[in-house]
Structures are given as C-alpha cells and as structure tokens.
Amino acid sequence: MPKDVIPVVVSADPGTYEDAHVHAIYDDIADHFSSTRYKPWPIIAEFLSEIPTGWMGLDAGTGNGKYLSLPPHPPGKIWSIGLDRSINLLRLARSAGGVTREVVLGNVLDYCWRKGCFDFAISIATIHHLTTSERRRVAVQRLLEAVSPNHGRVLIYVWAIEQDGLSKRSIPTNGECSTSGQDVLVPWVSSDREQNATNAHNGVARVYNRYYHMFAKGELIDLVKGAALASGLELGPQPGGETGARGVEIVREGWERSNYYIELRLWQVR
C-alpha cells in the first residue's frame, strides 16, 4: 500500500527545519536507509560510464556512497568525492564497495570547493530536501560553479509529483501543484535495529517524517534557468564566435520512475 504522505507548509527557519526534518533523521536511520539503497538508476549508470578517463567528479548528497562505488569501465578510470550532511551516512560511504573513498562532511549550499575544480558532478535525490525555491536554486548554482566552465557535466535527480504505479508513495495534489510542486513529509518506519538502539519505543516502530519538495513538471528546468542566470551563464548550445561567452546546455531532461532528471553541459568560447 502507498505510504501516507503529509502535505506541509514550512514556516520555520529553513536551516533549522532541514536540520530537524532531514539531517537528524538520516543520521538516525542511516543503516536501515543504506540497506535499501544499492541498485543504481540506469540513466545515472549510463552517465557515469560515459565520463572520460581521468576526470574527477563530485557526488553532492552522496548518502551511503552508492554511486561512488559504481564500477566504471575500466576500473579506476574516474575518481569522485562524496559530499553529504549526514555523518552517519558518510561513515558508510567512506568504505562503499569495500574500498576507502574520499568523502567530505558539508552542505550542498556551501562553497566547499574552488570554482571549476571538478570535471563532472551528480546530485541524486538531494535538492528536493531543501525547503525553499531559493535554496534549491542555490544548490544547482553550486553544482554549476563546481565544474569546469569549459567542459563540465552535471546530472541532477529529484522526486516528482507524478508517481508511477510501482511507487510506495501517494502524493496529495491540489490546484497549485501543476507548476509549483508540493511540500510534503514522507514517513520512514524504523527498523528493529533502530528501535533497539534507542531502547525507547517498547517494540513500537518509530515513524520519521522526512521533508521533501516534490517537483512539478518543468520546475527543475526553471530552477536550472535561474541558477544559470545567477551564475552569469547563457542557457543554450555553444554558439560560434563570441569570444568570452560562457553558458550551459541542457543535454537531456525527463521523467524516470517517479523522478525528474536533467543533464547539463557547460561551455566557454575562448
């Protein structure tokens, strides 16, 4: 049966609300959550398989490091750093795939890197945990700033209002959802291990309500447009001439299994 998703209006300070309804929850449920996150999405696996040998990447919101350990072909052809706000998920990501990984504790909104230091970046199921449109735009902007202005590639995934028949979530909708998305709390039912660790629920499963912004059709594209404008980038394919022009092209975008995704390529005319 679909989980009961709860519509919510966030009126508290965004950072404080995210600390309580996102970050603290993932620290509590890290082991159980990680046990359910092991199968890569096909488009993400395809994107990583096409990255040129020797490129360095950022996994912004790496979670348990599932995509850090996705084996490229040949092994060792690319190197990625994982960034996450959950210290307990990072402890798992540190040894994802049985290999020591490079991980950093930090927020996707922060300036964590020298601009343009990565060749590519992915952000999978992360930006939808930010409570305002402005914060979500800034997160996309940080991704654009983190990769090379000459050839950087970016792939972003977020949960969609439009859920498919296999989804465990039932998203309530209203007349405003078609363009602005929906803020919701999505329940996570604790495992026996989590209950025993807290020793406070007397055998009754604890329910954690995680905050999500469920994206409407076109909303992710609008977010990219806003981030490009804020970063001083043109939006569209690389033109001829115009020395000094910088921009970002939407390579592809779409919907896959209850998620919206968008792939971007940066360019610069020198």
Coordinates of C-alpha atoms in Angstrom, one line a residue:
M1 CA 0.0 0.0 0.0
P2 CA 1.2 3.6 -0.7
K3 CA 2.7 5.4 2.3
D4 CA 0.6 8.3 3.7
V5 CA 2.4 11.4 2.5
I6 CA 1.5 14.5 4.5
P7 CA 1.2 17.9 2.9
V8 CA 3.1 20.6 4.9
V9 CA 3.7 24.3 4.9
V10 CA 7.2 25.2 6.1
S11 CA 7.0 28.4 8.1
A12 CA 10.1 27.9 10.3
D13 CA 13.6 29.0 9.6
P14 CA 14.7 26.8 6.6
G15 CA 18.0 25.7 8.0
T16 CA 16.6 24.8 11.4
Y17 CA 13.7 22.9 9.8
E18 CA 16.0 20.9 7.5
D19 CA 18.2 20.1 10.5
A20 CA 15.2 18.6 12.3
H21 CA 13.3 17.0 9.4
V22 CA 16.1 15.9 7.1
H23 CA 19.6 15.8 8.6
A24 CA 18.9 14.4 12.1
I25 CA 16.6 11.8 10.6
Y26 CA 19.2 10.5 8.1
D27 CA 21.7 10.2 10.9
D28 CA 19.2 8.1 12.9
I29 CA 18.1 5.9 10.1
A30 CA 21.5 5.6 8.2
D31 CA 22.0 1.9 8.5
H32 CA 18.4 0.9 7.6
F33 CA 18.3 3.5 4.8
S34 CA 21.6 2.3 3.3
S35 CA 20.3 -1.3 3.2
T36 CA 17.6 -0.2 0.8
R37 CA 19.8 1.9 -1.4
Y38 CA 22.0 -0.4 -3.5
K39 CA 20.6 -0.5 -7.1
P40 CA 21.8 2.3 -9.5
W41 CA 19.3 4.1 -11.7
P42 CA 20.1 3.2 -15.4
I43 CA 20.4 6.8 -16.7
I44 CA 22.9 7.6 -13.8
A45 CA 24.9 4.5 -14.5
E46 CA 25.0 5.4 -18.2
F47 CA 26.0 9.0 -17.5
L48 CA 29.0 7.8 -15.3
S49 CA 30.0 5.2 -17.8
E50 CA 30.4 7.9 -20.5
I51 CA 32.7 10.1 -18.4
P52 CA 36.2 10.3 -20.0
T53 CA 39.1 8.6 -18.3
G54 CA 41.0 10.7 -15.8
W55 CA 38.1 13.0 -14.9
M56 CA 37.4 14.0 -11.3
G57 CA 33.8 14.2 -10.1
L58 CA 31.6 15.4 -7.2
D59 CA 28.7 13.4 -5.8
A60 CA 26.7 16.1 -3.9
G61 CA 24.5 14.4 -1.5
T62 CA 26.3 11.0 -1.8
G63 CA 24.3 9.3 1.0
N64 CA 25.8 5.8 1.5
G65 CA 28.1 6.3 -1.5
K66 CA 26.2 4.0 -3.8
Y67 CA 27.4 5.9 -6.9
L68 CA 31.0 6.3 -5.5
S69 CA 31.2 2.5 -5.7
L70 CA 29.5 2.1 -9.1
P71 CA 32.3 0.3 -11.0
P72 CA 33.4 2.3 -14.1
H73 CA 34.9 0.6 -17.0
P74 CA 37.8 0.1 -16.8
P75 CA 38.2 0.2 -13.0
G76 CA 39.9 3.4 -11.8
K77 CA 39.1 5.4 -14.9
I78 CA 37.4 8.2 -12.9
W79 CA 37.7 9.5 -9.3
S80 CA 34.8 11.0 -7.3
I81 CA 34.5 12.8 -3.9
G82 CA 31.3 12.3 -1.9
L83 CA 29.7 15.3 -0.1
D84 CA 26.9 14.8 2.5
R85 CA 25.4 16.5 5.5
S86 CA 24.9 13.2 7.4
I87 CA 27.9 12.0 9.3
N88 CA 26.5 8.5 9.8
L89 CA 25.8 8.1 6.0
L90 CA 29.3 9.3 5.3
R91 CA 30.8 6.7 7.6
L92 CA 29.1 4.1 5.3
A93 CA 30.1 5.9 2.1
R94 CA 33.7 6.0 3.3
S95 CA 34.0 2.3 2.7
A96 CA 31.4 1.9 -0.1
G97 CA 32.2 -1.1 -2.2
G98 CA 34.9 -2.3 0.2
V99 CA 37.3 0.4 -0.9
T100 CA 38.3 3.5 1.0
R101 CA 36.5 6.5 -0.5
E102 CA 37.1 10.3 -0.3
V103 CA 34.2 11.9 1.5
V104 CA 33.5 15.3 3.0
L105 CA 31.0 16.4 5.6
G106 CA 29.2 19.5 4.3
N107 CA 26.1 21.2 2.9
V108 CA 25.3 21.3 -0.8
L109 CA 24.6 25.1 -0.3
D110 CA 28.1 25.8 0.9
Y111 CA 31.2 27.0 -1.0
C112 CA 33.1 23.8 -0.4
W113 CA 35.4 23.8 -3.4
R114 CA 37.5 26.0 -5.7
K115 CA 35.3 27.0 -8.6
G116 CA 35.6 24.8 -11.6
C117 CA 37.8 22.2 -9.9
F118 CA 35.6 19.2 -10.9
D119 CA 35.0 17.8 -14.4
F120 CA 31.6 16.5 -13.6
A121 CA 29.0 16.4 -10.8
I122 CA 25.9 14.4 -9.8
S123 CA 23.3 15.3 -7.3
I124 CA 20.8 12.4 -6.8
A125 CA 17.7 12.7 -4.6
T126 CA 19.2 15.6 -2.6
I127 CA 18.0 19.0 -3.8
H128 CA 14.4 18.0 -3.0
H129 CA 15.2 18.1 0.7
L130 CA 15.7 21.9 0.6
T131 CA 12.7 23.8 1.8
T132 CA 12.6 26.9 -0.4
S133 CA 12.9 27.6 -4.1
E134 CA 15.8 30.0 -3.4
R135 CA 17.8 27.3 -1.6
R136 CA 17.1 24.8 -4.3
R137 CA 18.3 27.3 -6.9
V138 CA 21.5 28.0 -4.9
A139 CA 22.2 24.3 -4.7
V140 CA 22.0 24.0 -8.6
Q141 CA 24.2 27.1 -8.8
R142 CA 26.8 25.5 -6.6
L143 CA 26.9 22.5 -8.9
L144 CA 27.4 24.7 -12.0
E145 CA 30.2 26.6 -10.2
A146 CA 31.9 23.4 -9.0
V147 CA 32.5 22.0 -12.5
S148 CA 34.8 23.2 -15.3
P149 CA 33.3 26.1 -17.3
N150 CA 34.9 24.5 -20.5
H151 CA 33.5 21.0 -20.4
G152 CA 31.8 20.4 -17.1
R153 CA 28.9 17.9 -17.0
V154 CA 26.1 17.8 -14.4
L155 CA 23.3 15.3 -13.7
I156 CA 20.5 16.1 -11.2
Y157 CA 17.7 13.8 -10.0
V158 CA 14.7 14.9 -7.8
W159 CA 11.4 13.3 -6.8
A160 CA 8.4 14.1 -8.9
I161 CA 4.8 14.7 -8.0
E162 CA 3.9 12.3 -10.9
Q163 CA 4.5 8.9 -9.3
D164 CA 4.3 5.7 -11.3
G165 CA 2.3 2.5 -10.4
L166 CA 5.3 0.9 -8.6
S167 CA 5.8 3.8 -6.2
K168 CA 5.3 3.3 -2.5
R169 CA 4.2 6.9 -2.1
S170 CA 0.8 8.5 -2.7
I171 CA 1.2 12.2 -3.3
P172 CA -1.8 14.5 -2.4
T173 CA -2.3 17.2 -5.1
N174 CA -4.2 20.4 -5.3
G175 CA -4.8 23.0 -8.0
E176 CA -1.4 24.7 -7.4
C177 CA 0.8 21.6 -7.8
S178 CA 0.9 21.7 -11.6
T179 CA 3.6 24.4 -11.6
S180 CA 4.9 24.9 -8.1
G181 CA 5.3 21.4 -6.8
Q182 CA 4.3 20.1 -3.4
D183 CA 6.0 20.3 0.1
V184 CA 5.4 17.1 2.0
L185 CA 6.5 14.9 4.8
V186 CA 7.3 11.3 3.8
P187 CA 7.3 8.7 6.6
W188 CA 10.1 6.3 7.2
V189 CA 9.3 3.4 9.6
S190 CA 12.2 2.4 11.8
S191 CA 13.8 -1.0 11.7
D192 CA 14.2 -3.3 14.7
R193 CA 17.8 -2.3 14.9
E194 CA 16.9 1.4 15.2
Q195 CA 14.3 0.6 17.8
N196 CA 16.7 -1.4 19.9
A197 CA 19.4 1.3 19.6
T198 CA 17.1 3.9 21.0
N199 CA 15.5 1.5 23.5
A200 CA 12.7 3.9 23.9
H201 CA 9.8 2.7 21.9
N202 CA 8.9 -0.6 23.6
G203 CA 8.7 -2.5 20.4
V204 CA 6.5 0.0 18.6
A205 CA 8.0 1.1 15.3
R206 CA 9.0 4.7 15.3
V207 CA 8.0 6.8 12.3
Y208 CA 10.3 9.5 11.0
N209 CA 8.7 12.2 8.8
R210 CA 11.3 13.4 6.3
Y211 CA 10.7 16.7 4.4
Y212 CA 10.6 16.6 0.6
H213 CA 9.7 19.1 -2.1
M214 CA 8.0 17.0 -4.8
F215 CA 8.8 18.6 -8.1
A216 CA 6.2 19.5 -10.7
K217 CA 6.8 19.2 -14.5
G218 CA 9.0 22.0 -15.8
E219 CA 10.1 23.1 -12.3
L220 CA 13.6 21.6 -12.5
I221 CA 14.2 23.2 -15.8
D222 CA 13.1 26.6 -14.4
L223 CA 15.5 26.0 -11.4
V224 CA 18.4 25.5 -13.8
K225 CA 17.5 28.6 -15.8
G226 CA 17.5 30.6 -12.6
A227 CA 20.8 29.1 -11.5
A228 CA 22.4 29.8 -14.9
L229 CA 21.3 33.4 -14.8
A230 CA 22.6 33.9 -11.2
S231 CA 25.9 32.4 -12.3
G232 CA 26.2 34.7 -15.4
L233 CA 25.8 31.8 -17.8
E234 CA 23.9 31.8 -21.1
L235 CA 21.4 29.0 -21.5
G236 CA 21.6 27.0 -24.7
P237 CA 24.0 25.3 -27.1
Q238 CA 27.5 26.8 -27.6
P239 CA 27.4 29.4 -30.4
G240 CA 30.1 30.1 -32.9
G241 CA 32.4 33.1 -32.2
E242 CA 31.5 35.4 -29.3
T243 CA 34.9 35.0 -27.5
G244 CA 34.5 35.0 -23.8
A245 CA 30.9 33.8 -23.8
R246 CA 30.0 31.2 -21.2
G247 CA 27.0 29.0 -20.9
V248 CA 25.2 25.8 -20.1
E249 CA 23.3 23.5 -22.4
I250 CA 20.5 21.2 -21.4
V251 CA 21.6 17.9 -23.0
R252 CA 18.5 16.0 -21.9
E253 CA 15.8 16.1 -19.4
G254 CA 12.8 13.9 -18.5
W255 CA 11.0 11.7 -16.0
E256 CA 12.1 8.2 -14.9
R257 CA 10.4 6.1 -12.3
S258 CA 8.8 8.9 -10.3
N259 CA 11.8 11.2 -10.6
Y260 CA 12.7 14.2 -12.8
Y261 CA 16.2 14.4 -14.1
I262 CA 18.3 16.8 -16.1
E263 CA 21.7 16.5 -17.7
L264 CA 23.7 19.7 -18.3
R265 CA 27.0 20.5 -20.2
L266 CA 28.9 23.7 -19.6
W267 CA 30.8 25.5 -22.4
Q268 CA 33.0 28.5 -22.8
V269 CA 34.2 30.3 -26.0
R270 CA 37.8 31.2 -25.7

